Coordinates of N, CA and C in Angstrom, one line a residue:
X1 N 65.7 26.6 141.7 CA 65.3 28.2 141.5 C 64.3 28.3 140.2
X2 N 63.2 28.7 140.5 CA 62.0 28.8 139.7 C 61.9 30.4 139.4
X3 N 61.9 30.6 138.1 CA 62.2 32.2 137.6 C 60.8 32.2 137.2
X4 N 60.1 33.5 137.3 CA 58.6 33.6 136.9 C 58.7 35.1 136.4
X5 N 58.0 35.0 135.0 CA 58.0 36.1 134.3 C 56.8 37.0 135.2
X6 N 56.9 38.6 135.2 CA 56.3 39.7 135.3 C 56.0 40.6 134.8
X7 N 54.8 41.4 134.9 CA 54.7 42.6 134.3 C 55.1 43.6 135.1
X8 N 55.7 44.5 134.4 CA 56.0 45.7 134.9 C 55.6 47.4 134.4
X9 N 55.8 48.1 135.1 CA 55.5 49.4 134.6 C 56.8 50.2 134.3
X10 N 56.5 51.1 133.2 CA 57.6 51.5 133.1 C 58.8 52.0 134.0
X11 N 58.2 52.9 134.8 CA 59.0 53.5 135.7 C 59.5 52.8 136.8
X12 N 59.1 51.3 136.9 CA 59.6 50.2 137.8 C 60.6 49.8 136.8
X13 N 60.7 49.6 135.7 CA 61.9 49.0 134.6 C 63.0 49.8 134.8
X14 N 62.6 51.3 134.7 CA 63.7 52.3 134.5 C 64.4 52.6 135.8
X15 N 64.0 52.1 136.9 CA 64.3 52.4 138.5 C 65.5 51.2 138.4
X16 N 65.3 50.0 138.0 CA 65.8 48.7 137.9 C 67.0 48.9 137.1
X17 N 67.1 49.6 136.1 CA 68.2 49.4 135.1 C 69.0 50.9 135.7
X18 N 68.4 51.7 135.9 CA 69.3 52.9 136.6 C 70.1 52.4 137.8
X19 N 69.7 51.5 138.5 CA 70.4 50.9 139.9 C 71.3 50.0 139.5
X20 N 71.3 48.9 138.6 CA 71.9 47.9 138.2 C 72.7 47.6 137.1
X21 N 72.2 47.9 135.9 CA 72.7 48.2 134.8 C 74.3 48.9 134.7
X22 N 75.3 47.8 134.3 CA 76.6 48.0 134.1 C 77.6 49.2 133.9
X23 N 76.7 49.7 132.6 CA 77.3 50.9 131.5 C 76.4 51.7 131.0
X24 N 74.9 51.4 131.3 CA 74.0 52.1 130.6 C 72.7 52.5 131.6
X25 N 72.2 53.7 131.6 CA 70.9 54.2 132.0 C 69.9 53.5 131.1
X26 N 68.6 53.7 131.9 CA 67.2 53.4 131.1 C 67.0 54.2 130.2
X27 N 66.3 53.5 128.7 CA 65.8 54.5 128.1 C 64.3 55.1 128.8
X28 N 64.0 56.5 127.9 CA 63.1 57.1 128.6 C 61.8 56.5 127.9
X29 N 61.4 55.8 127.4 CA 60.2 55.0 126.8 C 60.8 53.9 126.0
X30 N 59.5 52.9 125.9 CA 59.9 51.6 125.4 C 58.4 51.1 124.9
X31 N 58.5 50.3 124.0 CA 56.9 49.2 123.7 C 56.3 48.7 124.5
X32 N 57.3 47.8 125.2 CA 56.8 46.9 126.5 C 58.0 46.7 127.3
X33 N 57.9 46.1 128.5 CA 59.0 45.6 129.2 C 58.6 44.5 129.9
X34 N 59.6 43.2 130.4 CA 58.8 42.0 131.0 C 60.2 42.4 132.1
X35 N 59.3 41.7 133.7 CA 60.4 41.5 134.5 C 60.8 40.2 135.0
X36 N 61.6 39.7 135.6 CA 61.8 38.4 136.1 C 62.3 38.2 137.1
X37 N 61.0 37.6 138.5 CA 61.4 37.2 139.5 C 61.6 36.2 140.1
X38 N 62.1 36.4 141.1 CA 62.7 34.9 142.0 C 62.7 35.0 143.4
X39 N 61.4 34.2 143.8 CA 60.8 34.3 145.3 C 59.9 35.6 145.7
X40 N 59.4 36.3 144.4 CA 58.6 37.5 144.5 C 59.5 38.6 144.6
X41 N 61.0 38.6 144.4 CA 61.8 39.7 144.2 C 62.3 39.8 142.7
X42 N 62.3 41.2 142.2 CA 62.9 41.3 140.9 C 64.3 41.2 140.7
X43 N 64.5 40.6 139.7 CA 66.1 39.8 139.6 C 66.6 40.6 138.4
X44 N 65.7 40.8 137.3 CA 66.1 40.8 136.0 C 64.9 42.0 135.1
X45 N 65.0 42.4 134.0 CA 64.2 43.2 133.4 C 64.8 43.4 131.8
X46 N 63.8 43.2 131.0 CA 64.3 43.6 129.8 C 63.1 44.6 129.0
X47 N 63.7 45.5 128.0 CA 62.8 46.3 127.9 C 63.4 46.5 126.3
X48 N 62.1 46.7 125.6 CA 62.1 46.5 123.8 C 61.2 47.9 123.5
X49 N 61.9 48.3 122.6 CA 61.4 49.5 122.0 C 61.4 49.5 120.5
X50 N 61.5 50.6 120.1 CA 61.7 50.7 118.7 C 63.1 51.0 118.4
X51 N 63.5 50.2 117.0 CA 65.2 50.2 116.9 C 65.8 51.8 117.0
X52 N 66.5 51.9 117.7 CA 67.6 53.0 117.9 C 67.9 53.6 116.1
X53 N 68.5 52.6 115.3 CA 69.0 52.9 114.1 C 67.8 53.0 113.0
X54 N 67.6 54.4 112.3 CA 66.5 54.7 111.7 C 66.4 53.6 110.3
X55 N 67.6 53.1 109.9 CA 67.3 52.0 109.0 C 66.7 50.6 109.4
X56 N 67.0 50.4 110.8 CA 66.1 49.1 111.4 C 64.9 49.3 111.7
X57 N 64.2 50.5 111.6 CA 62.8 51.0 112.1 C 61.8 51.0 110.8
X58 N 61.5 49.8 110.6 CA 60.8 49.6 109.3 C 59.2 49.1 110.1
X59 N 59.0 48.8 110.5 CA 57.6 48.8 111.2 C 57.4 47.0 111.5
X60 N 58.1 46.5 111.4 CA 58.5 45.1 111.6 C 59.4 44.6 112.4
X61 N 60.4 45.7 113.0 CA 61.3 45.0 113.7 C 61.1 46.1 115.2
X62 N 61.6 45.1 116.3 CA 61.6 45.9 117.7 C 63.1 45.5 117.8
X63 N 63.6 46.5 119.1 CA 64.7 46.1 119.6 C 65.0 46.0 121.2
X64 N 65.6 45.0 121.4 CA 65.7 44.8 123.0 C 66.6 46.0 123.4
X65 N 66.4 47.3 123.9 CA 67.1 48.4 124.3 C 67.9 48.1 125.6
X66 N 67.1 47.4 126.7 CA 68.1 47.2 127.9 C 67.4 45.8 128.3
X67 N 68.6 44.9 128.8 CA 68.5 43.8 129.5 C 69.7 44.1 130.8
X68 N 68.9 43.9 131.9 CA 69.8 43.7 132.9 C 69.0 42.6 133.9
X69 N 70.2 42.2 134.3 CA 69.8 40.9 135.5 C 70.8 41.1 136.8
X70 N 70.6 40.9 137.7 CA 71.6 41.0 139.0 C 72.5 40.0 138.8
X71 N 73.7 40.1 139.3 CA 74.8 39.1 139.2 C 74.1 37.9 139.9
X72 N 74.7 36.7 139.4 CA 74.3 35.3 139.9 C 73.1 34.5 139.7
X73 N 72.6 35.3 138.5 CA 71.1 34.5 138.4 C 71.2 33.8 137.2
X74 N 71.8 32.7 137.1 CA 72.2 31.9 135.8 C 70.7 31.7 134.8
X75 N 71.1 31.9 133.7 CA 69.9 31.9 132.7 C 68.8 32.8 132.9
X76 N 68.9 33.8 133.5 CA 68.3 34.7 133.5 C 68.0 35.5 132.3
X77 N 69.0 35.9 131.6 CA 69.2 36.9 130.4 C 68.5 36.0 129.4
X78 N 68.7 34.8 129.3 CA 68.2 34.2 128.3 C 66.6 33.8 128.5
X79 N 66.2 33.9 129.5 CA 64.7 33.6 129.7 C 64.3 35.0 129.3
X80 N 64.7 36.2 129.6 CA 64.0 37.0 129.5 C 64.2 37.6 127.8
X81 N 65.3 37.3 127.0 CA 65.3 37.4 125.3 C 64.7 36.4 124.8
X82 N 64.1 35.2 125.2 CA 63.2 34.4 124.8 C 61.9 34.8 124.8
X83 N 61.7 35.6 126.2 CA 60.0 36.1 126.4 C 59.8 37.2 125.7
X84 N 60.8 38.1 125.4 CA 60.9 39.5 124.7 C 60.4 38.9 123.3
X85 N 61.3 37.6 122.5 CA 60.9 37.7 121.2 C 59.6 36.8 121.4
X86 N 59.3 36.2 122.1 CA 57.8 35.6 122.1 C 56.8 36.7 122.1
X87 N 56.8 37.9 123.0 CA 55.9 39.0 123.1 C 55.9 39.4 121.8
X88 N 57.0 39.9 121.3 CA 57.4 40.7 120.0 C 56.6 40.0 118.7
X89 N 56.9 38.4 118.6 CA 56.4 37.5 117.6 C 54.8 37.7 117.6
X90 N 54.4 37.5 119.0 CA 52.8 37.8 119.0 C 52.2 39.4 118.9
X91 N 52.9 39.9 119.0 CA 52.4 41.2 118.5 C 52.4 41.6 117.3
X92 N 52.9 40.5 116.2 CA 52.9 40.8 114.8 C 54.4 41.0 114.2
X93 N 55.4 41.1 115.1 CA 56.7 41.7 114.8 C 57.4 40.7 113.9
X94 N 58.4 40.8 113.3 CA 59.1 39.9 112.4 C 60.6 39.9 112.7
X95 N 60.7 40.8 113.6 CA 62.6 40.6 114.2 C 62.4 41.3 115.3
X96 N 63.2 40.6 116.1 CA 63.8 41.6 117.4 C 65.3 41.6 117.4
X97 N 65.9 42.6 117.5 CA 67.5 42.9 117.2 C 67.9 43.3 118.7
X98 N 69.0 43.1 118.9 CA 69.7 43.8 120.0 C 71.1 44.1 119.8
X99 N 72.1 44.6 120.5 CA 73.4 45.2 120.2 C 74.3 44.6 121.4
X100 N 75.3 44.0 121.4 CA 76.2 43.5 122.6 C 77.5 44.7 122.4
X101 N 78.2 44.7 123.3 CA 79.4 45.0 123.4 C 80.4 44.0 122.8
X102 N 81.7 44.4 122.3 CA 82.5 43.7 121.4 C 83.3 42.4 122.6
X103 N 83.1 43.0 124.0 CA 83.7 42.6 125.2 C 82.6 41.0 125.7
X104 N 81.4 41.6 125.2 CA 80.5 40.5 125.8 C 80.5 39.2 124.9
X105 N 80.3 38.0 125.1 CA 80.5 36.7 124.1 C 79.1 36.6 123.8
X106 N 77.6 37.0 124.2 CA 76.3 37.0 123.4 C 75.9 35.9 124.0
X107 N 76.5 34.9 124.7 CA 76.1 33.6 125.5 C 74.3 33.5 125.6
X108 N 74.0 34.3 126.2 CA 72.5 34.3 126.7 C 71.6 34.5 125.5
X109 N 72.2 35.3 124.5 CA 71.7 35.6 123.0 C 71.5 34.1 122.2
X110 N 72.6 33.7 122.4 CA 72.5 32.3 121.7 C 71.8 31.0 122.3
X111 N 71.7 31.2 123.7 CA 71.2 30.0 124.4 C 69.4 30.4 124.1
X112 N 69.2 31.8 123.8 CA 67.8 31.9 123.4 C 67.6 32.1 121.8
X113 N 68.6 31.4 121.1 CA 67.9 31.1 119.7 C 68.3 32.1 118.8
X114 N 69.0 33.2 119.0 CA 69.3 34.4 118.3 C 70.1 33.9 117.5
X115 N 70.2 34.7 116.1 CA 71.4 34.4 115.4 C 72.1 35.8 115.1
X116 N 73.4 35.6 114.9 CA 74.4 36.9 114.7 C 74.9 37.0 113.5
X117 N 74.7 38.2 113.0 CA 75.5 38.8 111.7 C 76.6 39.8 112.2
X118 N 77.3 39.4 113.4 CA 78.7 39.9 113.7 C 78.6 41.5 114.1
X119 N 77.3 42.5 113.5 CA 77.5 43.6 114.0 C 75.9 43.9 114.9
X120 N 75.0 43.1 114.6 CA 74.0 42.8 115.5 C 73.4 41.5 115.9
X121 N 72.9 41.5 116.7 CA 72.1 40.0 116.8 C 70.8 39.9 116.5
X122 N 70.4 39.3 116.0 CA 68.7 39.3 115.7 C 68.2 37.7 115.8
X123 N 67.0 38.0 115.9 CA 65.9 36.8 116.4 C 65.0 36.9 115.0
X124 N 65.1 36.0 114.3 CA 64.2 35.9 113.1 C 62.8 36.7 112.7

C-alpha cells in the first residue's frame, strides 16, 4: 500500500467528510486540507482550521477540525495528522491541536508524535 498526499478543494473535502464521517458533518471553512489517495482513489481527508475554542485562537495555533478515513486503511490517519502538522509548522504555526471522543484511543495521534494533556491532544 502506497498512500499519496494530494491537494483538495474545500468542497471536495466537505463532500468526503459529509459522506463518510461517523459522527460529524464537515466544517464550512478551514485554513487548509489534505487528501490521502491510494491508487488514485481518495481514502482520507484532514481539514485544519482556526481553533474552535476562543482561548486557543492565539494566532500561533491551528486545530485539526476533521480527520476522516475510509475503514480498513491502516496508518492513514497517522499519515494525515503528521502531514497536517508539517504543513502547519511550515506555515509558521507553533501548535496543532485536536480533540477526540473519550471512546477513541488516539492511537493514530500517538503514532504521529502527538502529546496528550487528557482534554486535548496537541503536537508541539
